[in-house]
Amino acid sequence: MILANVFCLFFFLGTGADPAVSTKSNHCLDAAKACNLNDNCKKLRSSYISICNREISPSERCNRRKCHKALRQFFDRVPSEYTYRMLFCSCQDQACAERRRQTILPSCSYEDKEKPNCLDLRSLCRTDHLCRSRLADFHANCRASYQTLTSCPTDNYQACLGSYAGMIGFDITPNYVDSSPTGIVVSPWCSCRGSGNMEEECEKFLKDFTENPCLRNAIQAFGNGTDVNLSPKNPPFQATQAPRVEKTPSLPDDLSDSTSLGTSVITTCTSVQEQGLKANNSKELSMCFTELTTNIIPGSKRVIKPNSGPRRARPSAALTAASFLMLKLAL
């Protein structure tokens, strides 16, 4: 038993040769080696491997409570750039997929002699406030959505992966159900046998893991490196909004729409005035110049240039002043 534990320790720490390396790349082994290059990751990983492999007695393979605690510390305290690579690494063969499945030491942290009912396992989780919170996060962030491209709420793969990893180290710990390199299926260690009239609810709960397109796509995308552009800050799609329409100044009652300048011209020129742009030979600025140097005579439909307007206005003003003077002298 001691020799078996020593071999297992070397297998997980990635210090020895791996037969899969000779034929093709083993991303899960690469992830383990990367963890060993980080002091914190290596320390906490070695700790949970040692604790979860420590046999208590011939009838008790390990102390599951301590194993779960060590796993929680590892996933809570080690950056996701290391933990996610080990947990969601992509595989092309069974040896790699088995290493991925063995990441959390399932013989201690996951498997048991018999599978409990999934609803009983859920009820047990809900009695612990932290487990209840982690399970609620998983349902919120990994809920299958058929209104998004990725099947995840707001196309957020990272939130789903984080919620999944957050449940490891509790009674409801999920894991890969087999060593298939292509068909990704994860589940808690439970079944729906003996659910009675609650079987439909039990199946629904179990399928949130086993047949969840959001979770499956998130794991595959991370392993393939195709999730880099999907984050809550930059969602790939945004709701279409109606174009903004700026109100144009209301026209006088005696001025018809035919004499008004186009809305696009007014908007463009307003922007030019506010931003203080320099004039150039563009079409838009030529239109602005036309607008800004043209006046509309109130009460008529004629437009005049400011340069010619004052010359026409001066004789009219002079005649008005002369008439007023003559009238005053006559009085």
mmCIF file of C-alpha atoms in Angstrom:
data_model
loop_
_atom_site.group_PDB
_atom_site.id
_atom_site.type_symbol
_atom_site.label_atom_id
_atom_site.label_comp_id
_atom_site.label_asym_id
_atom_site.label_seq_id
_atom_site.Cartn_x
_atom_site.Cartn_y
_atom_site.Cartn_z
ATOM 1 C CA MET A 1 0.000 0.000 0.000
ATOM 2 C CA ILE A 2 2.849 2.360 0.811
ATOM 3 C CA LEU A 3 4.490 1.690 -2.546
ATOM 4 C CA ALA A 4 1.184 2.313 -4.278
ATOM 5 C CA ASN A 5 0.814 5.663 -2.531
ATOM 6 C CA VAL A 6 4.369 6.640 -3.431
ATOM 7 C CA PHE A 7 3.721 5.797 -7.089
ATOM 8 C CA CYS A 8 0.485 7.772 -7.012
ATOM 9 C CA LEU A 9 2.272 10.768 -5.493
ATOM 10 C CA PHE A 10 4.897 10.761 -8.238
ATOM 11 C CA PHE A 11 2.189 10.312 -10.866
ATOM 12 C CA PHE A 12 0.242 13.355 -9.745
ATOM 13 C CA LEU A 13 3.209 15.594 -9.073
ATOM 14 C CA GLY A 14 4.422 14.958 -12.607
ATOM 15 C CA THR A 15 8.020 14.318 -11.546
ATOM 16 C CA GLY A 16 8.339 11.096 -13.485
ATOM 17 C CA ALA A 17 7.991 10.227 -17.125
ATOM 18 C CA ASP A 18 4.533 9.770 -18.538
ATOM 19 C CA PRO A 19 3.931 7.218 -21.316
ATOM 20 C CA ALA A 20 1.585 9.591 -23.118
ATOM 21 C CA VAL A 21 4.351 12.161 -23.603
ATOM 22 C CA SER A 22 6.258 9.912 -25.979
ATOM 23 C CA THR A 23 3.441 9.870 -28.522
ATOM 24 C CA LYS A 24 1.552 13.129 -28.204
ATOM 25 C CA SER A 25 1.216 16.188 -26.026
ATOM 26 C CA ASN A 26 -0.453 15.657 -22.661
ATOM 27 C CA HIS A 27 -1.919 19.012 -21.655
ATOM 28 C CA CYS A 28 -2.899 17.740 -18.208
ATOM 29 C CA LEU A 29 0.672 16.689 -17.502
ATOM 30 C CA ASP A 30 1.891 20.066 -18.738
ATOM 31 C CA ALA A 31 -0.537 21.719 -16.323
ATOM 32 C CA ALA A 32 0.827 19.667 -13.417
ATOM 33 C CA LYS A 33 4.384 20.670 -14.311
ATOM 34 C CA ALA A 34 3.363 24.327 -14.504
ATOM 35 C CA CYS A 35 1.857 24.043 -11.015
ATOM 36 C CA ASN A 36 5.122 22.627 -9.692
ATOM 37 C CA LEU A 37 6.936 25.746 -10.896
ATOM 38 C CA ASN A 38 4.774 27.905 -8.626
ATOM 39 C CA ASP A 39 5.614 27.572 -4.931
ATOM 40 C CA ASN A 40 2.097 28.173 -3.643
ATOM 41 C CA CYS A 41 0.479 25.847 -6.159
ATOM 42 C CA LYS A 42 3.021 23.098 -5.545
ATOM 43 C CA LYS A 43 2.717 23.369 -1.774
ATOM 44 C CA LEU A 44 -1.076 23.229 -1.606
ATOM 45 C CA ARG A 45 -1.314 20.558 -4.285
ATOM 46 C CA SER A 46 1.206 18.338 -2.491
ATOM 47 C CA SER A 47 -0.766 18.884 0.711
ATOM 48 C CA TYR A 48 -4.121 17.691 -0.628
ATOM 49 C CA ILE A 49 -2.519 14.767 -2.478
ATOM 50 C CA SER A 50 -0.836 13.620 0.715
ATOM 51 C CA ILE A 51 -3.988 14.007 2.829
ATOM 52 C CA CYS A 52 -6.361 12.414 0.325
ATOM 53 C CA ASN A 53 -4.020 9.429 -0.182
ATOM 54 C CA ARG A 54 -3.535 8.764 3.535
ATOM 55 C CA GLU A 55 -5.287 5.529 4.497
ATOM 56 C CA ILE A 56 -6.968 5.507 7.903
ATOM 57 C CA SER A 57 -7.708 1.796 8.215
ATOM 58 C CA PRO A 58 -8.370 -1.187 5.949
ATOM 59 C CA SER A 59 -12.075 -0.282 6.019
ATOM 60 C CA GLU A 60 -11.594 3.482 5.682
ATOM 61 C CA ARG A 61 -9.510 4.548 2.719
ATOM 62 C CA CYS A 62 -9.007 8.144 3.846
ATOM 63 C CA ASN A 63 -10.305 10.998 5.947
ATOM 64 C CA ARG A 64 -12.764 12.534 3.480
ATOM 65 C CA ARG A 65 -13.482 15.560 5.630
ATOM 66 C CA LYS A 66 -9.800 16.539 5.749
ATOM 67 C CA CYS A 67 -9.406 15.718 2.059
ATOM 68 C CA HIS A 68 -12.286 18.049 1.180
ATOM 69 C CA LYS A 69 -10.836 20.819 3.311
ATOM 70 C CA ALA A 70 -7.427 20.508 1.618
ATOM 71 C CA LEU A 71 -9.098 20.588 -1.818
ATOM 72 C CA ARG A 72 -11.051 23.728 -0.923
ATOM 73 C CA GLN A 73 -7.866 25.433 0.184
ATOM 74 C CA PHE A 74 -6.158 24.508 -3.060
ATOM 75 C CA PHE A 75 -8.910 25.827 -5.350
ATOM 76 C CA ASP A 76 -9.571 28.895 -3.208
ATOM 77 C CA ARG A 77 -5.973 30.004 -2.712
ATOM 78 C CA VAL A 78 -4.250 29.043 -5.950
ATOM 79 C CA PRO A 79 -4.814 31.290 -8.992
ATOM 80 C CA SER A 80 -7.143 29.883 -11.608
ATOM 81 C CA GLU A 81 -4.414 30.051 -14.245
ATOM 82 C CA TYR A 82 -3.003 26.928 -12.557
ATOM 83 C CA THR A 83 -6.098 25.179 -11.172
ATOM 84 C CA TYR A 84 -8.197 25.553 -14.331
ATOM 85 C CA ARG A 85 -5.413 24.153 -16.494
ATOM 86 C CA MET A 86 -5.364 20.963 -14.430
ATOM 87 C CA LEU A 87 -9.113 20.689 -14.051
ATOM 88 C CA PHE A 88 -10.201 21.564 -17.602
ATOM 89 C CA CYS A 89 -7.217 20.513 -19.731
ATOM 90 C CA SER A 90 -8.058 19.188 -23.189
ATOM 91 C CA CYS A 91 -7.186 15.584 -23.994
ATOM 92 C CA GLN A 92 -6.687 13.529 -27.127
ATOM 93 C CA ASP A 93 -6.221 10.122 -25.516
ATOM 94 C CA GLN A 94 -7.448 8.106 -22.561
ATOM 95 C CA ALA A 95 -4.244 8.446 -20.527
ATOM 96 C CA CYS A 96 -4.590 12.218 -20.518
ATOM 97 C CA ALA A 97 -8.306 12.038 -19.715
ATOM 98 C CA GLU A 98 -7.626 9.692 -16.805
ATOM 99 C CA ARG A 99 -5.058 12.105 -15.382
ATOM 100 C CA ARG A 100 -7.683 14.852 -15.654
ATOM 101 C CA ARG A 101 -10.236 12.686 -13.852
ATOM 102 C CA GLN A 102 -7.725 11.896 -11.100
ATOM 103 C CA THR A 103 -6.970 15.593 -10.455
ATOM 104 C CA ILE A 104 -9.138 15.748 -7.326
ATOM 105 C CA LEU A 105 -8.182 12.262 -6.054
ATOM 106 C CA PRO A 106 -11.697 10.885 -6.642
ATOM 107 C CA SER A 107 -11.182 7.659 -4.708
ATOM 108 C CA CYS A 108 -11.279 9.765 -1.528
ATOM 109 C CA SER A 109 -12.982 13.040 -2.396
ATOM 110 C CA TYR A 110 -15.611 11.783 -4.823
ATOM 111 C CA GLU A 111 -16.393 8.073 -4.929
ATOM 112 C CA ASP A 112 -18.039 5.961 -2.252
ATOM 113 C CA LYS A 113 -19.203 2.379 -1.849
ATOM 114 C CA GLU A 114 -22.704 3.268 -2.989
ATOM 115 C CA LYS A 115 -24.240 6.215 -4.775
ATOM 116 C CA PRO A 116 -26.683 8.181 -2.645
ATOM 117 C CA ASN A 117 -29.830 9.726 -4.074
ATOM 118 C CA CYS A 118 -29.078 13.062 -5.741
ATOM 119 C CA LEU A 119 -31.867 14.883 -3.902
ATOM 120 C CA ASP A 120 -30.545 13.588 -0.578
ATOM 121 C CA LEU A 121 -27.095 14.826 -1.562
ATOM 122 C CA ARG A 122 -28.552 18.209 -2.488
ATOM 123 C CA SER A 123 -30.390 18.423 0.850
ATOM 124 C CA LEU A 124 -27.158 17.596 2.671
ATOM 125 C CA CYS A 125 -25.389 20.358 0.783
ATOM 126 C CA ARG A 126 -28.095 22.868 1.660
ATOM 127 C CA THR A 127 -27.555 22.295 5.372
ATOM 128 C CA ASP A 128 -24.106 23.897 5.025
ATOM 129 C CA HIS A 129 -24.301 27.614 4.259
ATOM 130 C CA LEU A 130 -21.126 27.633 2.159
ATOM 131 C CA CYS A 131 -22.070 24.577 0.124
ATOM 132 C CA ARG A 132 -25.557 26.000 -0.363
ATOM 133 C CA SER A 133 -24.083 29.254 -1.639
ATOM 134 C CA ARG A 134 -21.690 27.490 -4.031
ATOM 135 C CA LEU A 135 -24.493 25.335 -5.432
ATOM 136 C CA ALA A 136 -26.675 28.407 -5.976
ATOM 137 C CA ASP A 137 -23.794 30.104 -7.821
ATOM 138 C CA PHE A 138 -23.438 27.075 -10.056
ATOM 139 C CA HIS A 139 -27.127 27.080 -10.990
ATOM 140 C CA ALA A 140 -27.015 30.825 -11.666
ATOM 141 C CA ASN A 141 -23.804 30.907 -13.734
ATOM 142 C CA CYS A 142 -24.065 27.565 -15.544
ATOM 143 C CA ARG A 143 -27.778 27.648 -16.243
ATOM 144 C CA ALA A 144 -28.358 26.577 -19.838
ATOM 145 C CA SER A 145 -29.490 29.555 -21.880
ATOM 146 C CA TYR A 146 -30.722 29.144 -25.448
ATOM 147 C CA GLN A 147 -30.706 32.888 -26.101
ATOM 148 C CA THR A 148 -26.905 33.209 -26.172
ATOM 149 C CA LEU A 149 -24.230 31.968 -28.529
ATOM 150 C CA THR A 150 -22.432 29.871 -25.892
ATOM 151 C CA SER A 151 -25.540 28.559 -24.071
ATOM 152 C CA CYS A 152 -24.255 30.344 -20.948
ATOM 153 C CA PRO A 153 -25.881 33.357 -19.253
ATOM 154 C CA THR A 154 -24.363 36.522 -20.775
ATOM 155 C CA ASP A 155 -21.874 34.274 -22.638
ATOM 156 C CA ASN A 156 -19.706 34.154 -19.521
ATOM 157 C CA TYR A 157 -17.627 30.973 -19.574
ATOM 158 C CA GLN A 158 -15.360 32.082 -16.721
ATOM 159 C CA ALA A 159 -18.238 32.482 -14.273
ATOM 160 C CA CYS A 160 -19.470 28.964 -15.005
ATOM 161 C CA LEU A 161 -16.032 27.394 -14.645
ATOM 162 C CA GLY A 162 -15.450 29.257 -11.390
ATOM 163 C CA SER A 163 -18.781 28.090 -9.975
ATOM 164 C CA TYR A 164 -18.021 24.498 -10.947
ATOM 165 C CA ALA A 165 -14.581 24.593 -9.301
ATOM 166 C CA GLY A 166 -16.143 26.216 -6.235
ATOM 167 C CA MET A 167 -18.177 23.085 -5.466
ATOM 168 C CA ILE A 168 -15.108 20.839 -5.251
ATOM 169 C CA GLY A 169 -14.372 19.957 -1.649
ATOM 170 C CA PHE A 170 -17.980 19.527 -0.541
ATOM 171 C CA ASP A 171 -20.286 16.511 -0.325
ATOM 172 C CA ILE A 172 -21.695 17.485 -3.702
ATOM 173 C CA THR A 173 -18.242 17.507 -5.356
ATOM 174 C CA PRO A 174 -18.580 16.939 -9.125
ATOM 175 C CA ASN A 175 -16.074 15.130 -11.326
ATOM 176 C CA TYR A 176 -15.646 13.477 -14.711
ATOM 177 C CA VAL A 177 -17.606 10.231 -14.810
ATOM 178 C CA ASP A 178 -15.107 8.395 -17.057
ATOM 179 C CA SER A 179 -11.830 8.687 -18.946
ATOM 180 C CA SER A 180 -13.289 9.540 -22.325
ATOM 181 C CA PRO A 181 -11.061 12.138 -24.047
ATOM 182 C CA THR A 182 -13.862 13.483 -26.230
ATOM 183 C CA GLY A 183 -17.226 13.008 -24.509
ATOM 184 C CA ILE A 184 -17.115 15.354 -21.519
ATOM 185 C CA VAL A 185 -19.626 14.289 -18.868
ATOM 186 C CA VAL A 186 -19.416 15.470 -15.261
ATOM 187 C CA SER A 187 -21.653 14.649 -12.319
ATOM 188 C CA PRO A 188 -21.803 14.482 -8.553
ATOM 189 C CA TRP A 189 -21.482 10.991 -7.121
ATOM 190 C CA CYS A 190 -25.191 10.218 -6.986
ATOM 191 C CA SER A 191 -28.108 8.647 -8.843
ATOM 192 C CA CYS A 192 -31.893 9.004 -8.969
ATOM 193 C CA ARG A 193 -32.728 5.500 -7.824
ATOM 194 C CA GLY A 194 -35.337 5.468 -5.103
ATOM 195 C CA SER A 195 -36.619 8.979 -5.861
ATOM 196 C CA GLY A 196 -40.274 7.910 -5.891
ATOM 197 C CA ASN A 197 -42.579 10.688 -7.016
ATOM 198 C CA MET A 198 -39.602 13.087 -6.960
ATOM 199 C CA GLU A 199 -37.836 11.294 -9.782
ATOM 200 C CA GLU A 200 -38.553 14.039 -12.326
ATOM 201 C CA GLU A 201 -37.049 16.693 -10.058
ATOM 202 C CA CYS A 202 -34.088 14.437 -9.343
ATOM 203 C CA GLU A 203 -33.422 13.855 -13.041
ATOM 204 C CA LYS A 204 -33.650 17.570 -13.691
ATOM 205 C CA PHE A 205 -31.075 18.268 -10.982
ATOM 206 C CA LEU A 206 -28.728 15.574 -12.273
ATOM 207 C CA LYS A 207 -29.004 16.783 -15.880
ATOM 208 C CA ASP A 208 -27.834 20.214 -14.751
ATOM 209 C CA PHE A 209 -24.448 18.479 -14.622
ATOM 210 C CA THR A 210 -24.561 15.579 -17.068
ATOM 211 C CA GLU A 211 -26.408 17.295 -19.942
ATOM 212 C CA ASN A 212 -25.538 20.947 -19.425
ATOM 213 C CA PRO A 213 -24.489 22.598 -22.732
ATOM 214 C CA CYS A 214 -23.169 25.690 -20.960
ATOM 215 C CA LEU A 215 -20.839 23.707 -18.700
ATOM 216 C CA ARG A 216 -19.753 21.379 -21.486
ATOM 217 C CA ASN A 217 -19.020 24.248 -23.873
ATOM 218 C CA ALA A 218 -17.146 26.169 -21.174
ATOM 219 C CA ILE A 219 -14.879 23.196 -20.400
ATOM 220 C CA GLN A 220 -14.214 22.495 -24.074
ATOM 221 C CA ALA A 221 -13.576 26.142 -24.876
ATOM 222 C CA PHE A 222 -11.082 26.509 -22.041
ATOM 223 C CA GLY A 223 -9.234 23.369 -23.069
ATOM 224 C CA ASN A 224 -9.099 24.497 -26.685
ATOM 225 C CA GLY A 225 -8.164 28.062 -25.787
ATOM 226 C CA THR A 226 -11.196 29.495 -27.592
ATOM 227 C CA ASP A 227 -12.735 31.344 -24.648
ATOM 228 C CA VAL A 228 -10.268 34.238 -24.531
ATOM 229 C CA ASN A 229 -12.664 36.718 -26.123
ATOM 230 C CA LEU A 230 -15.673 35.737 -24.063
ATOM 231 C CA SER A 231 -15.873 37.716 -20.853
ATOM 232 C CA PRO A 232 -18.557 39.737 -19.072
ATOM 233 C CA LYS A 233 -16.774 42.996 -19.955
ATOM 234 C CA ASN A 234 -16.844 42.311 -23.685
ATOM 235 C CA PRO A 235 -19.877 40.219 -24.603
ATOM 236 C CA PRO A 236 -19.860 39.154 -28.262
ATOM 237 C CA PHE A 237 -23.358 40.410 -28.850
ATOM 238 C CA GLN A 238 -25.125 43.486 -27.540
ATOM 239 C CA ALA A 239 -28.775 44.267 -27.572
ATOM 240 C CA THR A 240 -29.726 46.320 -30.590
ATOM 241 C CA GLN A 241 -30.703 49.832 -29.630
ATOM 242 C CA ALA A 242 -32.763 52.271 -31.605
ATOM 243 C CA PRO A 243 -30.666 55.016 -33.230
ATOM 244 C CA ARG A 244 -30.550 58.222 -31.276
ATOM 245 C CA VAL A 245 -32.622 60.963 -32.847
ATOM 246 C CA GLU A 246 -31.841 64.523 -31.860
ATOM 247 C CA LYS A 247 -34.678 66.974 -31.739
ATOM 248 C CA THR A 248 -34.515 69.808 -34.258
ATOM 249 C CA PRO A 249 -35.452 73.344 -33.243
ATOM 250 C CA SER A 250 -39.130 74.050 -33.745
ATOM 251 C CA LEU A 251 -39.891 76.301 -36.709
ATOM 252 C CA PRO A 252 -41.999 79.475 -36.579
ATOM 253 C CA ASP A 253 -45.622 79.051 -37.554
ATOM 254 C CA ASP A 254 -45.148 81.024 -40.787
ATOM 255 C CA LEU A 255 -42.062 79.076 -41.849
ATOM 256 C CA SER A 256 -42.652 75.838 -43.719
ATOM 257 C CA ASP A 257 -40.434 72.754 -43.543
ATOM 258 C CA SER A 258 -39.268 73.398 -47.107
ATOM 259 C CA THR A 259 -37.073 76.267 -45.904
ATOM 260 C CA SER A 260 -35.441 74.410 -43.063
ATOM 261 C CA LEU A 261 -32.027 72.822 -43.352
ATOM 262 C CA GLY A 262 -31.654 69.064 -43.103
ATOM 263 C CA THR A 263 -31.380 67.508 -39.662
ATOM 264 C CA SER A 264 -28.112 65.816 -40.588
ATOM 265 C CA VAL A 265 -26.577 69.175 -41.467
ATOM 266 C CA ILE A 266 -27.670 70.729 -38.163
ATOM 267 C CA THR A 267 -26.297 67.795 -36.178
ATOM 268 C CA THR A 268 -22.998 67.804 -38.036
ATOM 269 C CA CYS A 269 -22.519 71.525 -37.683
ATOM 270 C CA THR A 270 -23.404 71.525 -34.009
ATOM 271 C CA SER A 271 -20.690 68.923 -33.450
ATOM 272 C CA VAL A 272 -18.193 70.975 -35.400
ATOM 273 C CA GLN A 273 -18.991 74.110 -33.367
ATOM 274 C CA GLU A 274 -18.858 72.328 -30.021
ATOM 275 C CA GLN A 275 -15.644 70.412 -30.719
ATOM 276 C CA GLY A 276 -13.877 73.331 -32.442
ATOM 277 C CA LEU A 277 -12.800 71.240 -35.409
ATOM 278 C CA LYS A 278 -10.660 72.932 -38.026
ATOM 279 C CA ALA A 279 -12.236 73.496 -41.380
ATOM 280 C CA ASN A 280 -11.212 71.245 -44.220
ATOM 281 C CA ASN A 281 -12.426 70.434 -47.687
ATOM 282 C CA SER A 282 -14.814 67.681 -46.637
ATOM 283 C CA LYS A 283 -18.368 67.695 -47.868
ATOM 284 C CA GLU A 284 -19.807 67.805 -44.345
ATOM 285 C CA LEU A 285 -17.827 70.901 -43.358
ATOM 286 C CA SER A 286 -18.774 72.618 -46.619
ATOM 287 C CA MET A 287 -22.408 72.048 -45.673
ATOM 288 C CA CYS A 288 -21.676 73.447 -42.218
ATOM 289 C CA PHE A 289 -20.152 76.565 -43.715
ATOM 290 C CA THR A 290 -23.271 77.032 -45.834
ATOM 291 C CA GLU A 291 -25.489 76.720 -42.796
ATOM 292 C CA LEU A 292 -23.463 78.946 -40.521
ATOM 293 C CA THR A 293 -23.212 81.747 -43.112
ATOM 294 C CA THR A 294 -26.846 81.734 -44.213
ATOM 295 C CA ASN A 295 -29.763 83.424 -42.484
ATOM 296 C CA ILE A 296 -33.477 82.944 -42.951
ATOM 297 C CA ILE A 297 -35.572 86.102 -43.046
ATOM 298 C CA PRO A 298 -38.428 85.711 -40.541
ATOM 299 C CA GLY A 299 -41.845 85.919 -42.143
ATOM 300 C CA SER A 300 -40.593 85.008 -45.614
ATOM 301 C CA LYS A 301 -39.215 82.036 -47.469
ATOM 302 C CA ARG A 302 -36.119 83.813 -48.750
ATOM 303 C CA VAL A 303 -32.627 83.216 -47.544
ATOM 304 C CA ILE A 304 -29.927 85.852 -47.689
ATOM 305 C CA LYS A 305 -26.204 85.893 -47.185
ATOM 306 C CA PRO A 306 -24.920 87.879 -44.206
ATOM 307 C CA ASN A 307 -22.521 89.792 -46.488
ATOM 308 C CA SER A 308 -25.374 91.085 -48.641
ATOM 309 C CA GLY A 309 -27.950 91.399 -45.868
ATOM 310 C CA PRO A 310 -26.508 94.417 -44.068
ATOM 311 C CA ARG A 311 -26.036 96.390 -47.330
ATOM 312 C CA ARG A 312 -29.729 95.989 -48.118
ATOM 313 C CA ALA A 313 -30.734 96.727 -44.567
ATOM 314 C CA ARG A 314 -28.833 100.073 -44.266
ATOM 315 C CA PRO A 315 -30.908 102.115 -46.873
ATOM 316 C CA SER A 316 -34.099 100.942 -45.285
ATOM 317 C CA ALA A 317 -32.896 102.045 -41.874
ATOM 318 C CA ALA A 318 -31.756 105.476 -43.226
ATOM 319 C CA LEU A 319 -35.143 106.171 -44.846
ATOM 320 C CA THR A 320 -36.918 105.267 -41.656
ATOM 321 C CA ALA A 321 -34.750 107.683 -39.646
ATOM 322 C CA ALA A 322 -35.269 110.559 -42.163
ATOM 323 C CA SER A 323 -39.052 110.098 -42.131
ATOM 324 C CA PHE A 324 -39.088 110.175 -38.359
ATOM 325 C CA LEU A 325 -37.034 113.418 -38.288
ATOM 326 C CA MET A 326 -39.274 115.169 -40.820
ATOM 327 C CA LEU A 327 -42.369 114.182 -38.870
ATOM 328 C CA LYS A 328 -40.892 115.549 -35.674
ATOM 329 C CA LEU A 329 -39.998 118.895 -37.322
ATOM 330 C CA ALA A 330 -43.500 119.220 -38.775
ATOM 331 C CA LEU A 331 -44.968 118.832 -35.334
#
